[in-house]
mmCIF file of N, CA, C and O in Angstrom:
data_model
loop_
_atom_site.group_PDB
_atom_site.id
_atom_site.type_symbol
_atom_site.label_atom_id
_atom_site.label_comp_id
_atom_site.label_asym_id
_atom_site.label_seq_id
_atom_site.Cartn_x
_atom_site.Cartn_y
_atom_site.Cartn_z
ATOM 1 N N MET A 1 63.682 96.353 130.106
ATOM 2 C CA MET A 1 65.011 95.683 129.991
ATOM 3 C C MET A 1 65.814 96.114 128.890
ATOM 4 O O MET A 1 67.013 96.306 128.824
ATOM 5 N N THR A 2 65.048 96.321 127.632
ATOM 6 C CA THR A 2 65.867 96.735 126.401
ATOM 7 C C THR A 2 66.379 98.187 126.580
ATOM 8 O O THR A 2 67.333 98.540 125.892
ATOM 9 N N GLY A 3 65.868 98.995 127.541
ATOM 10 C CA GLY A 3 66.297 100.412 127.713
ATOM 11 C C GLY A 3 67.900 100.429 128.196
ATOM 12 O O GLY A 3 68.525 101.391 127.947
ATOM 13 N N SER A 4 68.278 99.532 128.916
ATOM 14 C CA SER A 4 69.576 99.413 129.608
ATOM 15 C C SER A 4 70.566 98.648 128.606
ATOM 16 O O SER A 4 71.697 98.689 128.765
ATOM 17 N N ARG A 5 70.133 98.025 127.632
ATOM 18 C CA ARG A 5 70.955 97.306 126.689
ATOM 19 C C ARG A 5 71.566 98.290 125.639
ATOM 20 O O ARG A 5 71.124 99.262 125.302
ATOM 21 N N ARG A 6 72.852 98.014 125.278
ATOM 22 C CA ARG A 6 73.602 98.819 124.263
ATOM 23 C C ARG A 6 72.922 98.730 123.042
ATOM 24 O O ARG A 6 72.380 97.660 122.560
ATOM 25 N N LYS A 7 72.851 99.782 122.258
ATOM 26 C CA LYS A 7 72.185 99.925 120.988
ATOM 27 C C LYS A 7 73.261 99.939 119.946
ATOM 28 O O LYS A 7 74.143 100.995 119.947
ATOM 29 N N VAL A 8 73.093 99.081 119.084
ATOM 30 C CA VAL A 8 74.309 99.035 117.975
ATOM 31 C C VAL A 8 73.705 98.911 116.631
ATOM 32 O O VAL A 8 72.749 98.254 116.216
ATOM 33 N N ILE A 9 74.382 99.822 115.688
ATOM 34 C CA ILE A 9 74.058 99.833 114.162
ATOM 35 C C ILE A 9 75.193 98.882 113.658
ATOM 36 O O ILE A 9 76.379 99.248 114.011
ATOM 37 N N CYS A 10 74.853 98.006 112.778
ATOM 38 C CA CYS A 10 75.802 97.250 112.059
ATOM 39 C C CYS A 10 75.432 97.369 110.558
ATOM 40 O O CYS A 10 74.632 96.761 110.120
ATOM 41 N N THR A 11 76.345 98.106 109.718
ATOM 42 C CA THR A 11 76.156 97.983 108.425
ATOM 43 C C THR A 11 76.797 96.925 107.772
ATOM 44 O O THR A 11 77.810 96.375 108.319
ATOM 45 N N GLY A 12 76.426 96.569 106.500
ATOM 46 C CA GLY A 12 77.020 95.413 105.907
ATOM 47 C C GLY A 12 76.565 94.165 106.582
ATOM 48 O O GLY A 12 77.341 93.195 106.547
ATOM 49 N N ALA A 13 75.425 94.139 107.293
ATOM 50 C CA ALA A 13 75.027 93.010 108.128
ATOM 51 C C ALA A 13 74.463 91.777 107.341
ATOM 52 O O ALA A 13 74.140 90.662 107.990
ATOM 53 N N SER A 14 74.340 91.885 106.213
ATOM 54 C CA SER A 14 73.652 90.778 105.488
ATOM 55 C C SER A 14 74.579 89.705 105.038
ATOM 56 O O SER A 14 74.184 88.569 104.750
ATOM 57 N N SER A 15 75.941 89.744 105.217
ATOM 58 C CA SER A 15 76.914 88.757 104.938
ATOM 59 C C SER A 15 78.173 89.047 105.538
ATOM 60 O O SER A 15 78.525 90.077 106.025
ATOM 61 N N GLY A 16 79.166 88.004 105.682
ATOM 62 C CA GLY A 16 80.419 88.181 105.941
ATOM 63 C C GLY A 16 80.776 88.715 107.300
ATOM 64 O O GLY A 16 80.145 88.391 108.240
ATOM 65 N N ILE A 17 81.760 89.666 107.295
ATOM 66 C CA ILE A 17 82.201 90.170 108.657
ATOM 67 C C ILE A 17 80.984 90.893 109.428
ATOM 68 O O ILE A 17 80.855 90.826 110.595
ATOM 69 N N GLY A 18 80.229 91.543 108.597
ATOM 70 C CA GLY A 18 79.110 92.455 109.201
ATOM 71 C C GLY A 18 78.096 91.452 109.867
ATOM 72 O O GLY A 18 77.645 91.752 110.950
ATOM 73 N N ARG A 19 77.888 90.411 109.152
ATOM 74 C CA ARG A 19 76.767 89.494 109.700
ATOM 75 C C ARG A 19 77.364 88.764 111.063
ATOM 76 O O ARG A 19 76.693 88.661 111.986
ATOM 77 N N ALA A 20 78.598 88.352 110.882
ATOM 78 C CA ALA A 20 79.244 87.754 112.076
ATOM 79 C C ALA A 20 79.401 88.722 113.282
ATOM 80 O O ALA A 20 79.131 88.286 114.559
ATOM 81 N N THR A 21 79.642 89.972 113.036
ATOM 82 C CA THR A 21 79.804 90.956 114.030
ATOM 83 C C THR A 21 78.379 91.206 114.679
ATOM 84 O O THR A 21 78.244 91.429 115.889
ATOM 85 N N ALA A 22 77.299 91.355 113.843
ATOM 86 C CA ALA A 22 76.021 91.504 114.377
ATOM 87 C C ALA A 22 75.630 90.422 115.327
ATOM 88 O O ALA A 22 74.997 90.643 116.471
ATOM 89 N N ARG A 23 75.860 89.233 114.900
ATOM 90 C CA ARG A 23 75.534 87.978 115.696
ATOM 91 C C ARG A 23 76.301 87.949 117.006
ATOM 92 O O ARG A 23 75.656 87.737 118.047
ATOM 93 N N ARG A 24 77.589 88.380 117.021
ATOM 94 C CA ARG A 24 78.335 88.510 118.228
ATOM 95 C C ARG A 24 77.623 89.527 119.212
ATOM 96 O O ARG A 24 77.535 89.221 120.474
ATOM 97 N N PHE A 25 77.332 90.857 118.709
ATOM 98 C CA PHE A 25 76.870 91.705 119.655
ATOM 99 C C PHE A 25 75.448 91.257 120.157
ATOM 100 O O PHE A 25 75.268 91.617 121.394
ATOM 101 N N ALA A 26 74.638 90.755 119.361
ATOM 102 C CA ALA A 26 73.449 90.225 119.902
ATOM 103 C C ALA A 26 73.555 89.164 121.021
ATOM 104 O O ALA A 26 72.892 89.028 121.958
ATOM 105 N N ALA A 27 74.480 88.246 120.703
ATOM 106 C CA ALA A 27 74.901 87.193 121.689
ATOM 107 C C ALA A 27 75.372 87.788 123.097
ATOM 108 O O ALA A 27 75.077 87.158 124.132
ATOM 109 N N GLU A 28 75.911 89.087 122.907
ATOM 110 C CA GLU A 28 76.316 89.761 124.221
ATOM 111 C C GLU A 28 75.262 90.517 124.799
ATOM 112 O O GLU A 28 75.489 91.436 125.759
ATOM 113 N N GLY A 29 74.112 90.489 124.411
ATOM 114 C CA GLY A 29 72.988 91.171 124.921
ATOM 115 C C GLY A 29 72.685 92.549 124.379
ATOM 116 O O GLY A 29 72.113 93.365 125.170
ATOM 117 N N CYS A 30 73.238 92.798 123.180
ATOM 118 C CA CYS A 30 72.941 94.203 122.672
ATOM 119 C C CYS A 30 71.655 94.223 121.704
ATOM 120 O O CYS A 30 71.332 93.156 121.226
ATOM 121 N N ASP A 31 71.017 95.348 121.563
ATOM 122 C CA ASP A 31 70.019 95.409 120.541
ATOM 123 C C ASP A 31 70.699 95.938 119.134
ATOM 124 O O ASP A 31 71.522 96.745 119.288
ATOM 125 N N LEU A 32 70.247 95.391 118.028
ATOM 126 C CA LEU A 32 70.776 95.667 116.828
ATOM 127 C C LEU A 32 69.925 96.319 115.850
ATOM 128 O O LEU A 32 68.832 95.856 115.692
ATOM 129 N N CYS A 33 70.521 97.230 115.081
ATOM 130 C CA CYS A 33 69.855 97.744 113.936
ATOM 131 C C CYS A 33 70.803 97.219 112.885
ATOM 132 O O CYS A 33 71.865 97.592 112.684
ATOM 133 N N LEU A 34 70.195 96.373 111.939
ATOM 134 C CA LEU A 34 71.002 95.707 110.860
ATOM 135 C C LEU A 34 70.708 96.614 109.610
ATOM 136 O O LEU A 34 69.493 96.963 109.194
ATOM 137 N N VAL A 35 71.769 96.872 108.908
ATOM 138 C CA VAL A 35 71.658 97.811 107.664
ATOM 139 C C VAL A 35 72.557 96.983 106.620
ATOM 140 O O VAL A 35 73.595 96.733 106.740
ATOM 141 N N ALA A 36 71.793 96.841 105.363
ATOM 142 C CA ALA A 36 72.548 96.397 104.117
ATOM 143 C C ALA A 36 71.463 96.496 103.002
ATOM 144 O O ALA A 36 70.282 96.754 103.254
ATOM 145 N N ARG A 37 71.964 96.201 101.869
ATOM 146 C CA ARG A 37 71.094 96.307 100.724
ATOM 147 C C ARG A 37 70.196 95.166 100.494
ATOM 148 O O ARG A 37 68.972 95.280 99.925
ATOM 149 N N ARG A 38 70.473 93.899 100.964
ATOM 150 C CA ARG A 38 69.600 92.801 100.685
ATOM 151 C C ARG A 38 68.826 92.609 101.999
ATOM 152 O O ARG A 38 69.035 91.895 102.940
ATOM 153 N N GLY A 39 67.473 93.038 101.851
ATOM 154 C CA GLY A 39 66.561 93.051 102.912
ATOM 155 C C GLY A 39 66.148 91.539 103.298
ATOM 156 O O GLY A 39 65.925 91.238 104.415
ATOM 157 N N ALA A 40 66.009 90.641 102.349
ATOM 158 C CA ALA A 40 65.747 89.229 102.602
ATOM 159 C C ALA A 40 66.865 88.676 103.511
ATOM 160 O O ALA A 40 66.501 87.873 104.566
ATOM 161 N N GLU A 41 68.096 88.933 103.376
ATOM 162 C CA GLU A 41 69.116 88.462 104.262
ATOM 163 C C GLU A 41 69.086 88.988 105.552
ATOM 164 O O GLU A 41 69.402 88.371 106.557
ATOM 165 N N LEU A 42 68.657 90.356 105.656
ATOM 166 C CA LEU A 42 68.540 90.956 106.987
ATOM 167 C C LEU A 42 67.457 90.336 107.871
ATOM 168 O O LEU A 42 67.581 90.051 109.003
ATOM 169 N N ASP A 43 66.337 90.072 107.035
ATOM 170 C CA ASP A 43 65.150 89.375 107.716
ATOM 171 C C ASP A 43 65.541 88.194 108.198
ATOM 172 O O ASP A 43 65.126 87.559 109.247
ATOM 173 N N ARG A 44 66.317 87.316 107.429
ATOM 174 C CA ARG A 44 66.962 85.959 107.827
ATOM 175 C C ARG A 44 67.591 86.074 109.041
ATOM 176 O O ARG A 44 67.468 85.437 109.998
ATOM 177 N N LEU A 45 68.509 87.063 109.150
ATOM 178 C CA LEU A 45 69.436 87.221 110.279
ATOM 179 C C LEU A 45 68.675 87.619 111.509
ATOM 180 O O LEU A 45 68.854 87.171 112.567
ATOM 181 N N LEU A 46 67.674 88.504 111.388
ATOM 182 C CA LEU A 46 66.732 88.871 112.399
ATOM 183 C C LEU A 46 66.268 87.687 113.058
ATOM 184 O O LEU A 46 66.115 87.579 114.326
ATOM 185 N N GLY A 47 65.831 86.680 112.249
ATOM 186 C CA GLY A 47 65.102 85.466 112.865
ATOM 187 C C GLY A 47 65.981 84.647 113.459
ATOM 188 O O GLY A 47 65.605 83.701 114.215
ATOM 189 N N GLU A 48 67.307 84.795 113.359
ATOM 190 C CA GLU A 48 68.350 84.026 113.924
ATOM 191 C C GLU A 48 68.861 84.537 115.350
ATOM 192 O O GLU A 48 69.484 83.828 116.102
ATOM 193 N N LEU A 49 68.692 85.753 115.564
ATOM 194 C CA LEU A 49 69.247 86.574 116.644
ATOM 195 C C LEU A 49 68.509 86.232 117.965
ATOM 196 O O LEU A 49 67.287 85.992 117.880
ATOM 197 N N PRO A 50 69.021 86.229 119.080
ATOM 198 C CA PRO A 50 68.388 86.026 120.359
ATOM 199 C C PRO A 50 67.416 87.160 120.535
ATOM 200 O O PRO A 50 67.561 88.235 119.934
ATOM 201 N N ALA A 51 66.478 87.130 121.441
ATOM 202 C CA ALA A 51 65.497 87.988 121.699
ATOM 203 C C ALA A 51 66.226 89.440 122.055
ATOM 204 O O ALA A 51 67.124 89.513 122.603
ATOM 205 N N GLY A 52 65.418 90.522 121.529
ATOM 206 C CA GLY A 52 66.044 91.828 121.701
ATOM 207 C C GLY A 52 65.081 92.831 120.898
ATOM 208 O O GLY A 52 64.247 92.370 120.135
ATOM 209 N N ALA A 53 65.502 94.091 121.110
ATOM 210 C CA ALA A 53 64.809 95.118 120.292
ATOM 211 C C ALA A 53 65.380 95.465 118.956
ATOM 212 O O ALA A 53 65.961 96.524 118.707
ATOM 213 N N HIS A 54 65.590 94.242 118.190
ATOM 214 C CA HIS A 54 66.304 94.370 116.936
ATOM 215 C C HIS A 54 65.400 94.851 115.822
ATOM 216 O O HIS A 54 64.195 94.697 115.922
ATOM 217 N N PHE A 55 66.023 95.476 114.818
ATOM 218 C CA PHE A 55 65.279 95.845 113.647
ATOM 219 C C PHE A 55 66.299 96.002 112.511
ATOM 220 O O PHE A 55 67.409 96.020 112.751
ATOM 221 N N ALA A 56 65.753 96.063 111.268
ATOM 222 C CA ALA A 56 66.595 96.067 110.034
ATOM 223 C C ALA A 56 66.107 97.330 109.204
ATOM 224 O O ALA A 56 64.898 97.729 109.159
ATOM 225 N N VAL A 57 67.062 97.947 108.584
ATOM 226 C CA VAL A 57 66.738 99.044 107.544
ATOM 227 C C VAL A 57 67.584 98.712 106.212
ATOM 228 O O VAL A 57 68.727 98.638 106.245
ATOM 229 N N ALA A 58 66.784 98.103 105.308
ATOM 230 C CA ALA A 58 67.336 97.661 104.051
ATOM 231 C C ALA A 58 67.473 98.873 103.131
ATOM 232 O O ALA A 58 66.608 99.725 103.041
ATOM 233 N N GLY A 59 68.565 98.886 102.456
ATOM 234 C CA GLY A 59 68.987 99.984 101.494
ATOM 235 C C GLY A 59 70.299 100.125 101.327
ATOM 236 O O GLY A 59 71.239 99.549 102.061
ATOM 237 N N ASP A 60 70.728 100.847 100.264
ATOM 238 C CA ASP A 60 72.077 101.219 99.986
ATOM 239 C C ASP A 60 72.607 102.251 100.985
ATOM 240 O O ASP A 60 72.097 103.489 101.023
ATOM 241 N N TYR A 61 73.620 101.954 101.765
ATOM 242 C CA TYR A 61 74.157 102.859 102.869
ATOM 243 C C TYR A 61 74.716 104.104 102.176
ATOM 244 O O TYR A 61 74.789 105.234 102.807
ATOM 245 N N ALA A 62 74.993 104.196 100.851
ATOM 246 C CA ALA A 62 75.567 105.321 100.220
ATOM 247 C C ALA A 62 74.517 106.287 99.801
ATOM 248 O O ALA A 62 74.782 107.401 99.339
ATOM 249 N N ARG A 63 73.340 105.945 99.799
ATOM 250 C CA ARG A 63 72.114 106.713 99.378
ATOM 251 C C ARG A 63 71.533 107.664 100.632
ATOM 252 O O ARG A 63 71.287 107.052 101.572
ATOM 253 N N ALA A 64 71.343 108.929 100.222
ATOM 254 C CA ALA A 64 70.810 109.822 101.423
ATOM 255 C C ALA A 64 69.527 109.243 101.878
ATOM 256 O O ALA A 64 69.188 109.319 103.072
ATOM 257 N N ALA A 65 68.587 108.543 101.013
ATOM 258 C CA ALA A 65 67.318 108.166 101.501
ATOM 259 C C ALA A 65 67.462 106.999 102.471
ATOM 260 O O ALA A 65 66.562 106.998 103.515
ATOM 261 N N THR A 66 68.457 106.212 102.447
ATOM 262 C CA THR A 66 68.541 105.237 103.354
ATOM 263 C C THR A 66 69.065 105.800 104.622
ATOM 264 O O THR A 66 68.511 105.416 105.686
ATOM 265 N N ALA A 67 69.952 106.632 104.597
ATOM 266 C CA ALA A 67 70.444 107.442 105.659
ATOM 267 C C ALA A 67 69.325 108.083 106.584
ATOM 268 O O ALA A 67 69.118 107.942 107.722
ATOM 269 N N THR A 68 68.360 108.737 105.861
ATOM 270 C CA THR A 68 67.288 109.405 106.330
ATOM 271 C C THR A 68 66.377 108.398 107.035
ATOM 272 O O THR A 68 65.755 108.680 108.104
ATOM 273 N N ARG A 69 66.080 107.312 106.401
ATOM 274 C CA ARG A 69 65.139 106.309 106.992
ATOM 275 C C ARG A 69 65.815 105.684 108.224
ATOM 276 O O ARG A 69 65.215 105.454 109.287
ATOM 277 N N LEU A 70 67.088 105.476 108.122
ATOM 278 C CA LEU A 70 67.835 105.038 109.174
ATOM 279 C C LEU A 70 67.814 105.927 110.474
ATOM 280 O O LEU A 70 67.412 105.432 111.632
ATOM 281 N N GLU A 71 67.930 107.030 110.182
ATOM 282 C CA GLU A 71 67.985 108.106 111.430
ATOM 283 C C GLU A 71 66.658 108.106 111.920
ATOM 284 O O GLU A 71 66.445 107.979 113.237
ATOM 285 N N ALA A 72 65.606 108.218 111.067
ATOM 286 C CA ALA A 72 64.182 108.240 111.700
ATOM 287 C C ALA A 72 63.862 107.042 112.496
ATOM 288 O O ALA A 72 63.275 107.156 113.518
ATOM 289 N N SER A 73 64.218 105.815 111.994
ATOM 290 C CA SER A 73 63.936 104.659 112.734
ATOM 291 C C SER A 73 64.600 104.599 114.047
ATOM 292 O O SER A 73 64.103 104.170 115.053
ATOM 293 N N LEU A 74 65.891 105.013 114.101
ATOM 294 C CA LEU A 74 66.641 105.065 115.310
ATOM 295 C C LEU A 74 66.027 105.951 116.273
ATOM 296 O O LEU A 74 65.913 105.587 117.480
ATOM 297 N N ARG A 75 65.739 107.095 115.990
ATOM 298 C CA ARG A 75 64.980 108.084 116.760
ATOM 299 C C ARG A 75 63.736 107.505 117.356
ATOM 300 O O ARG A 75 63.349 107.536 118.555
ATOM 301 N N GLU A 76 63.004 106.819 116.590
ATOM 302 C CA GLU A 76 61.671 106.438 116.930
ATOM 303 C C GLU A 76 61.846 105.124 117.842
ATOM 304 O O GLU A 76 60.985 105.180 118.902
ATOM 305 N N ARG A 77 62.723 104.346 117.504
ATOM 306 C CA ARG A 77 62.662 103.023 118.271
ATOM 307 C C ARG A 77 63.649 103.063 119.558
ATOM 308 O O ARG A 77 63.191 102.450 120.423
ATOM 309 N N TRP A 78 64.751 103.665 119.390
ATOM 310 C CA TRP A 78 65.642 103.740 120.560
ATOM 311 C C TRP A 78 65.912 105.102 121.077
ATOM 312 O O TRP A 78 66.106 105.242 122.336
ATOM 313 N N GLY A 79 65.882 106.058 120.342
ATOM 314 C CA GLY A 79 66.208 107.361 120.877
ATOM 315 C C GLY A 79 67.683 107.658 121.168
ATOM 316 O O GLY A 79 68.051 108.762 121.537
ATOM 317 N N ARG A 80 68.482 106.751 120.940
ATOM 318 C CA ARG A 80 70.013 106.819 121.136
ATOM 319 C C ARG A 80 70.762 105.822 120.403
ATOM 320 O O ARG A 80 70.154 104.825 119.894
ATOM 321 N N LEU A 81 71.992 105.974 120.460
ATOM 322 C CA LEU A 81 72.880 105.045 119.674
ATOM 323 C C LEU A 81 74.216 104.946 120.575
ATOM 324 O O LEU A 81 74.705 106.040 120.903
ATOM 325 N N ASP A 82 74.633 103.661 120.767
ATOM 326 C CA ASP A 82 75.934 103.476 121.496
ATOM 327 C C ASP A 82 77.161 103.324 120.823
ATOM 328 O O ASP A 82 78.191 103.392 121.135
ATOM 329 N N VAL A 83 76.787 102.391 119.680
ATOM 330 C CA VAL A 83 77.953 101.748 118.924
ATOM 331 C C VAL A 83 77.570 101.804 117.374
ATOM 332 O O VAL A 83 76.454 101.372 117.010
ATOM 333 N N LEU A 84 78.484 102.198 116.676
ATOM 334 C CA LEU A 84 78.414 102.043 115.162
ATOM 335 C C LEU A 84 79.467 101.031 114.604
ATOM 336 O O LEU A 84 80.635 101.419 114.854
ATOM 337 N N VAL A 85 79.066 100.033 114.040
ATOM 338 C CA VAL A 85 79.998 99.073 113.336
ATOM 339 C C VAL A 85 79.828 99.189 111.884
ATOM 340 O O VAL A 85 78.808 98.802 111.367
ATOM 341 N N ASN A 86 80.716 99.813 111.100
ATOM 342 C CA ASN A 86 80.699 100.041 109.725
ATOM 343 C C ASN A 86 81.321 98.837 108.855
ATOM 344 O O ASN A 86 82.493 99.121 108.720
ATOM 345 N N CYS A 87 80.571 98.009 108.400
ATOM 346 C CA CYS A 87 81.098 96.914 107.732
ATOM 347 C C CYS A 87 80.589 96.855 106.204
ATOM 348 O O CYS A 87 80.840 95.920 105.489
ATOM 349 N N ALA A 88 79.965 97.924 105.859
ATOM 350 C CA ALA A 88 79.382 98.143 104.477
ATOM 351 C C ALA A 88 80.596 98.175 103.471
ATOM 352 O O ALA A 88 81.621 98.777 103.878
ATOM 353 N N GLY A 89 80.434 97.429 102.531
ATOM 354 C CA GLY A 89 81.621 97.210 101.509
ATOM 355 C C GLY A 89 81.017 97.621 100.239
ATOM 356 O O GLY A 89 79.954 97.466 99.874
ATOM 357 N N VAL A 90 82.004 97.929 99.299
ATOM 358 C CA VAL A 90 81.716 98.282 97.838
ATOM 359 C C VAL A 90 82.750 97.507 97.115
ATOM 360 O O VAL A 90 83.912 97.578 97.357
ATOM 361 N N SER A 91 82.317 96.754 96.110
ATOM 362 C CA SER A 91 83.220 96.013 95.288
ATOM 363 C C SER A 91 83.066 96.562 93.797
ATOM 364 O O SER A 91 82.001 96.525 93.244
ATOM 365 N N LEU A 92 84.121 96.882 93.231
ATOM 366 C CA LEU A 92 84.144 97.269 91.855
ATOM 367 C C LEU A 92 85.101 96.378 90.976
ATOM 368 O O LEU A 92 86.117 96.168 91.518
ATOM 369 N N GLY A 93 84.726 95.851 89.885
ATOM 370 C CA GLY A 93 85.584 95.176 89.000
ATOM 371 C C GLY A 93 86.239 96.105 88.043
ATOM 372 O O GLY A 93 86.081 97.147 87.951
ATOM 373 N N GLY A 94 87.259 95.476 87.357
ATOM 374 C CA GLY A 94 87.962 96.131 86.439
ATOM 375 C C GLY A 94 89.546 96.275 86.808
ATOM 376 O O GLY A 94 89.861 95.817 87.801
ATOM 377 N N ASP A 95 90.273 96.790 85.915
ATOM 378 C CA ASP A 95 91.735 96.975 85.918
ATOM 379 C C ASP A 95 91.915 98.243 86.673
ATOM 380 O O ASP A 95 91.542 99.392 86.151
ATOM 381 N N PRO A 96 92.509 98.221 87.967
ATOM 382 C CA PRO A 96 92.783 99.317 88.718
ATOM 383 C C PRO A 96 93.642 100.291 88.045
ATOM 384 O O PRO A 96 93.417 101.560 88.292
ATOM 385 N N LYS A 97 94.477 99.852 87.199
ATOM 386 C CA LYS A 97 95.284 100.850 86.507
ATOM 387 C C LYS A 97 94.637 101.646 85.393
ATOM 388 O O LYS A 97 95.151 102.707 85.111
ATOM 389 N N GLU A 98 93.526 101.149 84.984
ATOM 390 C CA GLU A 98 92.780 101.815 83.879
ATOM 391 C C GLU A 98 91.579 102.557 84.378
ATOM 392 O O GLU A 98 90.968 103.386 83.746
ATOM 393 N N ALA A 99 91.258 102.284 85.613
ATOM 394 C CA ALA A 99 89.943 102.885 86.245
ATOM 395 C C ALA A 99 90.245 104.438 86.430
ATOM 396 O O ALA A 99 91.211 104.700 86.952
ATOM 397 N N PRO A 100 89.159 105.109 86.333
ATOM 398 C CA PRO A 100 89.360 106.633 86.814
ATOM 399 C C PRO A 100 89.469 106.651 88.264
ATOM 400 O O PRO A 100 89.020 105.823 88.895
ATOM 401 N N LEU A 101 90.115 107.739 88.692
ATOM 402 C CA LEU A 101 90.205 108.014 90.240
ATOM 403 C C LEU A 101 88.932 107.912 90.912
ATOM 404 O O LEU A 101 88.954 107.390 91.984
ATOM 405 N N ALA A 102 87.937 108.583 90.344
ATOM 406 C CA ALA A 102 86.608 108.421 91.093
ATOM 407 C C ALA A 102 86.156 106.966 91.306
ATOM 408 O O ALA A 102 85.642 106.703 92.430
ATOM 409 N N ASP A 103 86.361 106.168 90.442
ATOM 410 C CA ASP A 103 86.095 104.604 90.721
ATOM 411 C C ASP A 103 86.913 104.061 91.762
ATOM 412 O O ASP A 103 86.430 103.349 92.660
ATOM 413 N N TYR A 104 88.141 104.439 91.759
ATOM 414 C CA TYR A 104 89.070 103.983 92.745
ATOM 415 C C TYR A 104 88.706 104.554 94.235
ATOM 416 O O TYR A 104 88.625 103.800 95.204
ATOM 417 N N ARG A 105 88.183 105.720 94.208
ATOM 418 C CA ARG A 105 87.802 106.351 95.422
ATOM 419 C C ARG A 105 86.398 105.987 96.038
ATOM 420 O O ARG A 105 86.277 106.086 97.206
ATOM 421 N N ARG A 106 85.613 105.614 95.256
ATOM 422 C CA ARG A 106 84.178 105.113 95.618
ATOM 423 C C ARG A 106 84.028 104.278 96.863
ATOM 424 O O ARG A 106 83.397 104.674 97.759
ATOM 425 N N PRO A 107 84.695 103.110 96.938
ATOM 426 C CA PRO A 107 84.636 102.249 98.138
ATOM 427 C C PRO A 107 85.110 103.185 99.429
ATOM 428 O O PRO A 107 84.358 102.968 100.476
ATOM 429 N N HIS A 108 85.972 103.903 99.351
ATOM 430 C CA HIS A 108 86.516 104.705 100.433
ATOM 431 C C HIS A 108 85.494 105.875 100.865
ATOM 432 O O HIS A 108 85.305 106.083 101.963
ATOM 433 N N ASP A 109 84.899 106.451 99.971
ATOM 434 C CA ASP A 109 83.813 107.490 100.108
ATOM 435 C C ASP A 109 82.771 106.847 100.767
ATOM 436 O O ASP A 109 82.135 107.470 101.576
ATOM 437 N N VAL A 110 82.269 105.667 100.377
ATOM 438 C CA VAL A 110 81.051 104.999 100.989
ATOM 439 C C VAL A 110 81.324 104.775 102.405
ATOM 440 O O VAL A 110 80.490 105.126 103.136
ATOM 441 N N VAL A 111 82.409 104.403 102.773
ATOM 442 C CA VAL A 111 82.628 103.977 104.046
ATOM 443 C C VAL A 111 82.954 105.152 104.970
ATOM 444 O O VAL A 111 82.561 105.442 106.218
ATOM 445 N N LEU A 112 83.657 106.136 104.405
ATOM 446 C CA LEU A 112 83.980 107.338 105.218
ATOM 447 C C LEU A 112 83.083 108.548 105.196
ATOM 448 O O LEU A 112 83.250 109.355 106.144
ATOM 449 N N ASP A 113 82.281 108.572 104.137
ATOM 450 C CA ASP A 113 81.388 109.682 104.059
ATOM 451 C C ASP A 113 80.128 109.271 104.871
ATOM 452 O O ASP A 113 79.291 109.797 105.241
#
């Protein structure tokens, strides 16, 4: 049964829009791969989802090691991907007028790279 279900990665799934999006896809019968830095929150969400071939990859989405683990897990568990929902966010404090351009670009780079 899980073979015909859509396979969805949802980054930023530990809170906010990412969490709500993951819950919605699961309610519609999709299998979820949850990605975020806070593993305990991902585990909590896994326990709330309806039955499915769900799993979590905890880690910082901007780090190559997390992407490598994510890719290996996807290949091993599903062998395919149907949907990517990128809700991972980056928040930096400070005065935007005084921040170096690299700090301003970082949230965009994390999402787009």
